[in-house]
Amino acid sequence: MNKTLVFGGSGQLGQCLQHVAQQRNFTSIVFLAEEQANILNQETLWATFEQHRPAYIINCAAYTAVDKAEDEVDLARKVNRDGAENLARLCGEFGTTMLHISTDFVFAGTGNEPLLESDETAPISVYGLTKLEGEQVIAQHTAQYFILRTSWLYSEYAGNFVKTMLRFGKEREEMRVIWDQLGTPTYAVDLAGALLHIIESGSTAYGLYHYSNEGVTSWYDFAVAIFELGGLPTRTVPIRTAEYPTKATRPAFSVMDKTKAKTALGLAIPHWRASLVACMRRLGE
């Protein structure tokens, strides 16, 4: 099997990829932590490509601290744009197919229709802007790429909304959670499975895709489901975004249409609640 390199292999999605690869006996894959292959170090990256000659790379490395990015603009841009560009250049040079993760935050979130890949982007945060810039530079340097925009990523690994709610649910009697931001939670294990499916299928349907779990919910309803499935008696109070000010502005509506991913890539996508049940089961093991 052709070799796959994973950059950012020790993060949440990287750990999910390790889990799914093991399940599927997908052995020709190398996970590289930041200290092994920093995507900003062009010399080290070239040596890594030269050593492994990968058929595929998956870029899980990203600056994802949405609020901190408003103050750390240069760092966010270096990782999300320049790092992606460094990888895309080498993919073009070595004939490697690049799989890259982007975000629903490239949209303004002012509409109420599920978002298509062709819809106009208008990021309202530094994080969203730098991720959009990453998409753009990849397309400039290689034609062999799959960019998957995802949303509200969680899993049993690393820090995320589900684990935070479970922790708070055990500590607090009441949680106030935003109800006027609508999107779709995505189980990172499902996303990892989609990435490996693209590689295993040998697809050449290159381009930009939307991938999240199916369905629509608010952060409030997501929290209610987490507490319910976790058997926690926490009282959940819905609040508006304005009642919980943050440094970065979030899209109010970022539900993405997955038709293209399902038809062109043959992906079967579970509903968000079914995937949350699976995650909670694994957290309880």
mmCIF file of C-alpha atoms in Angstrom:
data_model
loop_
_atom_site.group_PDB
_atom_site.id
_atom_site.type_symbol
_atom_site.label_atom_id
_atom_site.label_comp_id
_atom_site.label_asym_id
_atom_site.label_seq_id
_atom_site.Cartn_x
_atom_site.Cartn_y
_atom_site.Cartn_z
ATOM 1 C CA MET A 1 0.000 0.000 0.000
ATOM 2 C CA ASN A 2 1.145 3.539 -0.732
ATOM 3 C CA LYS A 3 2.602 5.319 2.263
ATOM 4 C CA THR A 4 0.626 8.051 4.067
ATOM 5 C CA LEU A 5 2.182 10.680 6.325
ATOM 6 C CA VAL A 6 0.092 12.442 8.975
ATOM 7 C CA PHE A 7 1.274 15.867 10.104
ATOM 8 C CA GLY A 8 -0.001 16.992 13.496
ATOM 9 C CA GLY A 9 -0.328 13.326 14.370
ATOM 10 C CA SER A 10 -0.487 13.836 18.141
ATOM 11 C CA GLY A 11 -3.534 16.153 18.148
ATOM 12 C CA GLN A 12 -7.216 15.236 18.462
ATOM 13 C CA LEU A 13 -7.777 14.237 14.827
ATOM 14 C CA GLY A 14 -4.345 12.596 14.646
ATOM 15 C CA GLN A 15 -5.208 10.392 17.611
ATOM 16 C CA CYS A 16 -8.553 9.501 16.005
ATOM 17 C CA LEU A 17 -6.720 8.567 12.796
ATOM 18 C CA GLN A 18 -4.423 6.302 14.808
ATOM 19 C CA HIS A 19 -7.465 4.582 16.321
ATOM 20 C CA VAL A 20 -9.269 4.116 12.990
ATOM 21 C CA ALA A 21 -6.115 3.026 11.136
ATOM 22 C CA GLN A 22 -5.562 0.341 13.761
ATOM 23 C CA GLN A 23 -9.198 -0.803 13.479
ATOM 24 C CA ARG A 24 -8.937 -1.058 9.693
ATOM 25 C CA ASN A 25 -5.450 -2.594 9.692
ATOM 26 C CA PHE A 26 -4.308 0.440 7.688
ATOM 27 C CA THR A 27 -0.590 -0.067 8.363
ATOM 28 C CA SER A 28 1.221 1.996 5.741
ATOM 29 C CA ILE A 29 0.775 5.217 7.694
ATOM 30 C CA VAL A 30 3.271 7.281 9.685
ATOM 31 C CA PHE A 31 2.150 9.717 12.385
ATOM 32 C CA LEU A 32 4.409 12.728 12.842
ATOM 33 C CA ALA A 33 4.116 14.944 15.920
ATOM 34 C CA GLU A 34 5.011 18.639 15.678
ATOM 35 C CA GLU A 35 8.490 18.098 17.129
ATOM 36 C CA GLN A 36 9.215 15.484 14.442
ATOM 37 C CA ALA A 37 8.002 17.454 11.450
ATOM 38 C CA ASN A 38 7.092 21.087 12.077
ATOM 39 C CA ILE A 39 5.139 22.287 9.041
ATOM 40 C CA LEU A 40 6.882 25.695 9.301
ATOM 41 C CA ASN A 41 10.361 24.186 8.921
ATOM 42 C CA GLN A 42 10.816 23.822 5.167
ATOM 43 C CA GLU A 43 14.196 22.082 5.414
ATOM 44 C CA THR A 44 12.901 19.376 7.771
ATOM 45 C CA LEU A 45 9.759 18.958 5.700
ATOM 46 C CA TRP A 46 11.750 18.408 2.502
ATOM 47 C CA ALA A 47 13.913 15.811 4.241
ATOM 48 C CA THR A 48 10.749 14.062 5.513
ATOM 49 C CA PHE A 49 9.242 13.913 2.010
ATOM 50 C CA GLU A 50 12.567 12.752 0.564
ATOM 51 C CA GLN A 51 12.857 9.987 3.168
ATOM 52 C CA HIS A 52 9.275 8.652 2.939
ATOM 53 C CA ARG A 53 8.209 9.557 -0.622
ATOM 54 C CA PRO A 54 4.547 9.544 0.505
ATOM 55 C CA ALA A 55 1.691 8.885 -1.899
ATOM 56 C CA TYR A 56 -0.577 10.807 0.493
ATOM 57 C CA ILE A 57 -0.266 13.248 3.346
ATOM 58 C CA ILE A 58 -2.959 14.245 5.812
ATOM 59 C CA ASN A 59 -2.478 17.681 7.362
ATOM 60 C CA CYS A 60 -4.012 17.731 10.847
ATOM 61 C CA ALA A 61 -1.677 20.499 12.032
ATOM 62 C CA ALA A 62 -3.526 23.762 12.644
ATOM 63 C CA TYR A 63 -3.819 26.777 14.905
ATOM 64 C CA THR A 64 -7.307 26.271 16.342
ATOM 65 C CA ALA A 65 -7.450 28.599 19.392
ATOM 66 C CA VAL A 66 -10.242 30.722 17.899
ATOM 67 C CA ASP A 67 -10.244 33.529 20.492
ATOM 68 C CA LYS A 68 -6.459 33.667 21.000
ATOM 69 C CA ALA A 69 -6.034 34.001 17.235
ATOM 70 C CA GLU A 70 -7.543 37.491 17.436
ATOM 71 C CA ASP A 71 -4.395 38.536 19.330
ATOM 72 C CA GLU A 72 -1.947 36.086 17.739
ATOM 73 C CA VAL A 73 -2.684 36.902 14.109
ATOM 74 C CA ASP A 74 0.852 36.277 12.822
ATOM 75 C CA LEU A 75 1.155 32.892 14.516
ATOM 76 C CA ALA A 76 -2.284 31.762 13.329
ATOM 77 C CA ARG A 77 -1.406 32.815 9.771
ATOM 78 C CA LYS A 78 1.979 31.091 9.866
ATOM 79 C CA VAL A 79 0.449 27.766 10.867
ATOM 80 C CA ASN A 80 -2.834 27.878 8.955
ATOM 81 C CA ARG A 81 -1.621 29.528 5.740
ATOM 82 C CA ASP A 82 2.174 29.258 5.506
ATOM 83 C CA GLY A 83 2.314 25.724 6.911
ATOM 84 C CA ALA A 84 -0.352 24.576 4.464
ATOM 85 C CA GLU A 85 1.572 26.269 1.642
ATOM 86 C CA ASN A 86 4.824 24.531 2.602
ATOM 87 C CA LEU A 87 3.101 21.145 2.466
ATOM 88 C CA ALA A 88 1.273 21.909 -0.789
ATOM 89 C CA ARG A 89 4.525 22.954 -2.525
ATOM 90 C CA LEU A 90 6.161 19.662 -1.564
ATOM 91 C CA CYS A 91 3.084 17.682 -2.603
ATOM 92 C CA GLY A 92 3.332 19.327 -6.014
ATOM 93 C CA GLU A 93 7.059 18.565 -6.217
ATOM 94 C CA PHE A 94 6.785 14.922 -5.096
ATOM 95 C CA GLY A 95 3.486 14.036 -6.805
ATOM 96 C CA THR A 96 1.822 13.500 -3.411
ATOM 97 C CA THR A 97 -1.928 13.811 -2.830
ATOM 98 C CA MET A 98 -2.732 16.227 -0.001
ATOM 99 C CA LEU A 99 -5.667 15.802 2.387
ATOM 100 C CA HIS A 100 -6.264 18.931 4.440
ATOM 101 C CA ILE A 101 -8.787 19.943 7.103
ATOM 102 C CA SER A 102 -10.534 23.307 6.976
ATOM 103 C CA THR A 103 -13.495 24.787 8.805
ATOM 104 C CA ASP A 104 -17.056 26.106 8.659
ATOM 105 C CA PHE A 105 -15.592 29.352 10.063
ATOM 106 C CA VAL A 106 -14.700 30.419 6.499
ATOM 107 C CA PHE A 107 -18.352 31.509 6.251
ATOM 108 C CA ALA A 108 -20.007 34.589 7.758
ATOM 109 C CA GLY A 109 -22.940 32.486 8.950
ATOM 110 C CA THR A 110 -25.589 35.076 8.172
ATOM 111 C CA GLY A 111 -27.864 32.859 6.053
ATOM 112 C CA ASN A 112 -30.265 30.037 6.855
ATOM 113 C CA GLU A 113 -29.660 27.587 3.987
ATOM 114 C CA PRO A 114 -27.185 24.678 4.203
ATOM 115 C CA LEU A 115 -23.856 25.909 2.855
ATOM 116 C CA LEU A 116 -22.427 24.576 -0.406
ATOM 117 C CA GLU A 117 -18.722 24.392 -1.302
ATOM 118 C CA SER A 118 -19.441 26.980 -4.025
ATOM 119 C CA ASP A 119 -21.059 29.490 -1.644
ATOM 120 C CA GLU A 120 -19.298 32.766 -0.996
ATOM 121 C CA THR A 121 -16.800 32.769 1.865
ATOM 122 C CA ALA A 122 -16.608 35.745 4.227
ATOM 123 C CA PRO A 123 -14.757 34.842 7.447
ATOM 124 C CA ILE A 124 -15.571 36.978 10.496
ATOM 125 C CA SER A 125 -12.631 35.850 12.645
ATOM 126 C CA VAL A 126 -8.862 35.667 12.282
ATOM 127 C CA TYR A 127 -9.057 31.894 12.619
ATOM 128 C CA GLY A 128 -11.588 31.627 9.787
ATOM 129 C CA LEU A 129 -9.598 34.013 7.590
ATOM 130 C CA THR A 130 -6.297 32.177 8.032
ATOM 131 C CA LYS A 131 -7.939 28.808 7.354
ATOM 132 C CA LEU A 132 -9.456 30.236 4.151
ATOM 133 C CA GLU A 133 -6.032 31.531 3.142
ATOM 134 C CA GLY A 134 -4.722 27.995 3.702
ATOM 135 C CA GLU A 135 -7.318 26.605 1.300
ATOM 136 C CA GLN A 136 -6.364 29.170 -1.307
ATOM 137 C CA VAL A 137 -2.596 28.555 -1.208
ATOM 138 C CA ILE A 138 -3.068 24.788 -1.444
ATOM 139 C CA ALA A 139 -5.036 25.204 -4.673
ATOM 140 C CA GLN A 140 -2.255 27.435 -6.032
ATOM 141 C CA HIS A 141 0.517 24.870 -5.541
ATOM 142 C CA THR A 142 -1.018 21.470 -6.267
ATOM 143 C CA ALA A 143 -3.960 20.040 -8.184
ATOM 144 C CA GLN A 144 -3.945 16.775 -6.199
ATOM 145 C CA TYR A 145 -5.757 17.803 -3.038
ATOM 146 C CA PHE A 146 -8.834 17.041 -0.972
ATOM 147 C CA ILE A 147 -9.833 19.845 1.399
ATOM 148 C CA LEU A 148 -12.516 18.838 3.909
ATOM 149 C CA ARG A 149 -14.249 21.649 5.766
ATOM 150 C CA THR A 150 -15.584 20.374 9.066
ATOM 151 C CA SER A 151 -17.323 21.773 12.148
ATOM 152 C CA TRP A 152 -17.668 21.453 15.938
ATOM 153 C CA LEU A 153 -15.087 18.670 16.190
ATOM 154 C CA TYR A 154 -15.083 16.465 19.300
ATOM 155 C CA SER A 155 -13.909 13.007 20.387
ATOM 156 C CA GLU A 156 -12.687 11.078 23.414
ATOM 157 C CA TYR A 157 -9.234 12.577 22.789
ATOM 158 C CA ALA A 158 -7.783 15.995 23.687
ATOM 159 C CA GLY A 159 -9.897 18.929 24.879
ATOM 160 C CA ASN A 160 -13.280 19.564 23.259
ATOM 161 C CA PHE A 161 -16.874 20.593 23.984
ATOM 162 C CA VAL A 162 -18.137 17.124 24.926
ATOM 163 C CA LYS A 163 -15.398 16.486 27.467
ATOM 164 C CA THR A 164 -15.726 20.017 28.852
ATOM 165 C CA MET A 165 -19.494 19.645 29.308
ATOM 166 C CA LEU A 166 -19.060 16.275 31.031
ATOM 167 C CA ARG A 167 -16.549 17.795 33.424
ATOM 168 C CA PHE A 168 -18.698 20.854 34.156
ATOM 169 C CA GLY A 169 -21.781 18.659 34.450
ATOM 170 C CA LYS A 170 -20.181 16.825 37.361
ATOM 171 C CA GLU A 171 -19.103 20.071 39.036
ATOM 172 C CA ARG A 172 -22.105 22.362 38.498
ATOM 173 C CA GLU A 173 -25.847 22.204 38.990
ATOM 174 C CA GLU A 174 -26.535 24.610 36.131
ATOM 175 C CA MET A 175 -24.943 25.399 32.768
ATOM 176 C CA ARG A 176 -25.751 28.393 30.580
ATOM 177 C CA VAL A 177 -25.202 27.480 26.931
ATOM 178 C CA ILE A 178 -25.700 29.419 23.684
ATOM 179 C CA TRP A 179 -28.772 28.442 21.686
ATOM 180 C CA ASP A 180 -28.659 30.939 18.768
ATOM 181 C CA GLN A 181 -25.631 29.460 16.976
ATOM 182 C CA LEU A 182 -26.652 26.579 14.701
ATOM 183 C CA GLY A 183 -24.331 24.023 13.159
ATOM 184 C CA THR A 184 -23.435 20.354 13.258
ATOM 185 C CA PRO A 185 -21.176 18.554 15.730
ATOM 186 C CA THR A 186 -18.653 16.231 14.077
ATOM 187 C CA TYR A 187 -17.202 13.139 15.729
ATOM 188 C CA ALA A 188 -13.500 13.245 14.817
ATOM 189 C CA VAL A 189 -13.465 9.437 14.548
ATOM 190 C CA ASP A 190 -16.002 9.732 11.695
ATOM 191 C CA LEU A 191 -13.867 12.389 10.000
ATOM 192 C CA ALA A 192 -10.795 10.171 10.384
ATOM 193 C CA GLY A 193 -12.740 7.333 8.763
ATOM 194 C CA ALA A 194 -13.708 9.599 5.860
ATOM 195 C CA LEU A 195 -10.073 10.586 5.281
ATOM 196 C CA LEU A 196 -8.893 6.980 5.219
ATOM 197 C CA HIS A 197 -11.835 6.058 2.953
ATOM 198 C CA ILE A 198 -10.642 8.634 0.400
ATOM 199 C CA ILE A 199 -7.157 7.093 0.431
ATOM 200 C CA GLU A 200 -8.377 3.466 0.373
ATOM 201 C CA SER A 201 -10.753 4.188 -2.518
ATOM 202 C CA GLY A 202 -7.969 5.709 -4.630
ATOM 203 C CA SER A 203 -10.325 8.547 -5.562
ATOM 204 C CA THR A 204 -9.065 11.228 -7.928
ATOM 205 C CA ALA A 205 -12.142 13.424 -7.451
ATOM 206 C CA TYR A 206 -9.876 16.182 -6.130
ATOM 207 C CA GLY A 207 -11.244 19.406 -4.733
ATOM 208 C CA LEU A 208 -13.071 21.059 -1.869
ATOM 209 C CA TYR A 209 -15.649 19.186 0.226
ATOM 210 C CA HIS A 210 -17.875 19.684 3.239
ATOM 211 C CA TYR A 211 -17.809 16.997 5.914
ATOM 212 C CA SER A 212 -19.636 17.076 9.232
ATOM 213 C CA ASN A 213 -22.077 14.661 10.780
ATOM 214 C CA GLU A 214 -25.665 14.884 9.538
ATOM 215 C CA GLY A 215 -28.371 17.000 11.157
ATOM 216 C CA VAL A 216 -28.594 20.435 12.718
ATOM 217 C CA THR A 217 -28.392 21.554 16.331
ATOM 218 C CA SER A 218 -27.423 24.401 18.639
ATOM 219 C CA TRP A 219 -24.701 24.371 21.275
ATOM 220 C CA TYR A 220 -27.519 24.347 23.859
ATOM 221 C CA ASP A 221 -29.214 21.263 22.404
ATOM 222 C CA PHE A 222 -25.819 19.586 22.003
ATOM 223 C CA ALA A 223 -25.102 20.182 25.702
ATOM 224 C CA VAL A 224 -28.549 18.858 26.696
ATOM 225 C CA ALA A 225 -27.843 15.653 24.737
ATOM 226 C CA ILE A 226 -24.409 15.270 26.378
ATOM 227 C CA PHE A 227 -25.851 15.627 29.892
ATOM 228 C CA GLU A 228 -28.722 13.281 29.061
ATOM 229 C CA LEU A 229 -26.464 10.553 27.626
ATOM 230 C CA GLY A 230 -23.989 11.063 30.452
ATOM 231 C CA GLY A 231 -26.703 10.568 33.065
ATOM 232 C CA LEU A 232 -26.014 13.995 34.557
ATOM 233 C CA PRO A 233 -28.806 15.987 36.248
ATOM 234 C CA THR A 234 -27.320 19.337 35.177
ATOM 235 C CA ARG A 235 -29.931 22.034 34.502
ATOM 236 C CA THR A 236 -29.204 23.606 31.107
ATOM 237 C CA VAL A 237 -30.230 27.226 30.507
ATOM 238 C CA PRO A 238 -30.347 28.599 26.936
ATOM 239 C CA ILE A 239 -28.682 31.980 26.418
ATOM 240 C CA ARG A 240 -28.058 34.234 23.434
ATOM 241 C CA THR A 241 -24.583 34.794 21.966
ATOM 242 C CA ALA A 242 -24.697 38.383 23.226
ATOM 243 C CA GLU A 243 -24.899 37.087 26.803
ATOM 244 C CA TYR A 244 -21.613 35.221 26.419
ATOM 245 C CA PRO A 245 -19.204 37.636 24.706
ATOM 246 C CA THR A 246 -16.017 36.179 23.198
ATOM 247 C CA LYS A 247 -12.996 37.778 21.568
ATOM 248 C CA ALA A 248 -13.747 36.178 18.194
ATOM 249 C CA THR A 249 -17.115 36.305 16.454
ATOM 250 C CA ARG A 250 -18.638 32.931 15.525
ATOM 251 C CA PRO A 251 -20.956 32.195 12.595
ATOM 252 C CA ALA A 252 -24.594 32.127 13.700
ATOM 253 C CA PHE A 253 -25.487 29.515 11.061
ATOM 254 C CA SER A 254 -22.828 27.198 9.652
ATOM 255 C CA VAL A 255 -24.722 24.056 8.654
ATOM 256 C CA MET A 256 -22.926 22.564 5.662
ATOM 257 C CA ASP A 257 -24.437 20.631 2.757
ATOM 258 C CA LYS A 258 -22.605 17.272 2.367
ATOM 259 C CA THR A 259 -24.188 16.157 -0.931
ATOM 260 C CA LYS A 260 -20.929 16.521 -2.876
ATOM 261 C CA ALA A 261 -18.930 14.400 -0.408
ATOM 262 C CA LYS A 262 -21.599 11.685 -0.393
ATOM 263 C CA THR A 263 -21.939 11.483 -4.170
ATOM 264 C CA ALA A 264 -18.389 12.135 -5.432
ATOM 265 C CA LEU A 265 -16.525 10.332 -2.630
ATOM 266 C CA GLY A 266 -19.088 7.696 -1.682
ATOM 267 C CA LEU A 267 -19.118 8.674 1.985
ATOM 268 C CA ALA A 268 -21.824 7.419 4.332
ATOM 269 C CA ILE A 269 -22.272 10.037 7.060
ATOM 270 C CA PRO A 270 -23.911 9.262 10.438
ATOM 271 C CA HIS A 271 -26.302 11.590 12.266
ATOM 272 C CA TRP A 272 -24.630 13.681 14.961
ATOM 273 C CA ARG A 273 -26.602 12.128 17.801
ATOM 274 C CA ALA A 274 -25.752 8.549 16.765
ATOM 275 C CA SER A 275 -22.078 9.517 16.682
ATOM 276 C CA LEU A 276 -22.348 11.232 20.071
ATOM 277 C CA VAL A 277 -23.782 7.996 21.504
ATOM 278 C CA ALA A 278 -20.777 6.092 20.076
ATOM 279 C CA CYS A 279 -18.319 8.594 21.551
ATOM 280 C CA MET A 280 -20.011 8.537 24.971
ATOM 281 C CA ARG A 281 -19.920 4.744 24.958
ATOM 282 C CA ARG A 282 -16.174 4.788 24.332
ATOM 283 C CA LEU A 283 -15.638 7.446 26.995
ATOM 284 C CA GLY A 284 -17.442 5.167 29.453
ATOM 285 C CA GLU A 285 -15.291 2.123 28.667
#
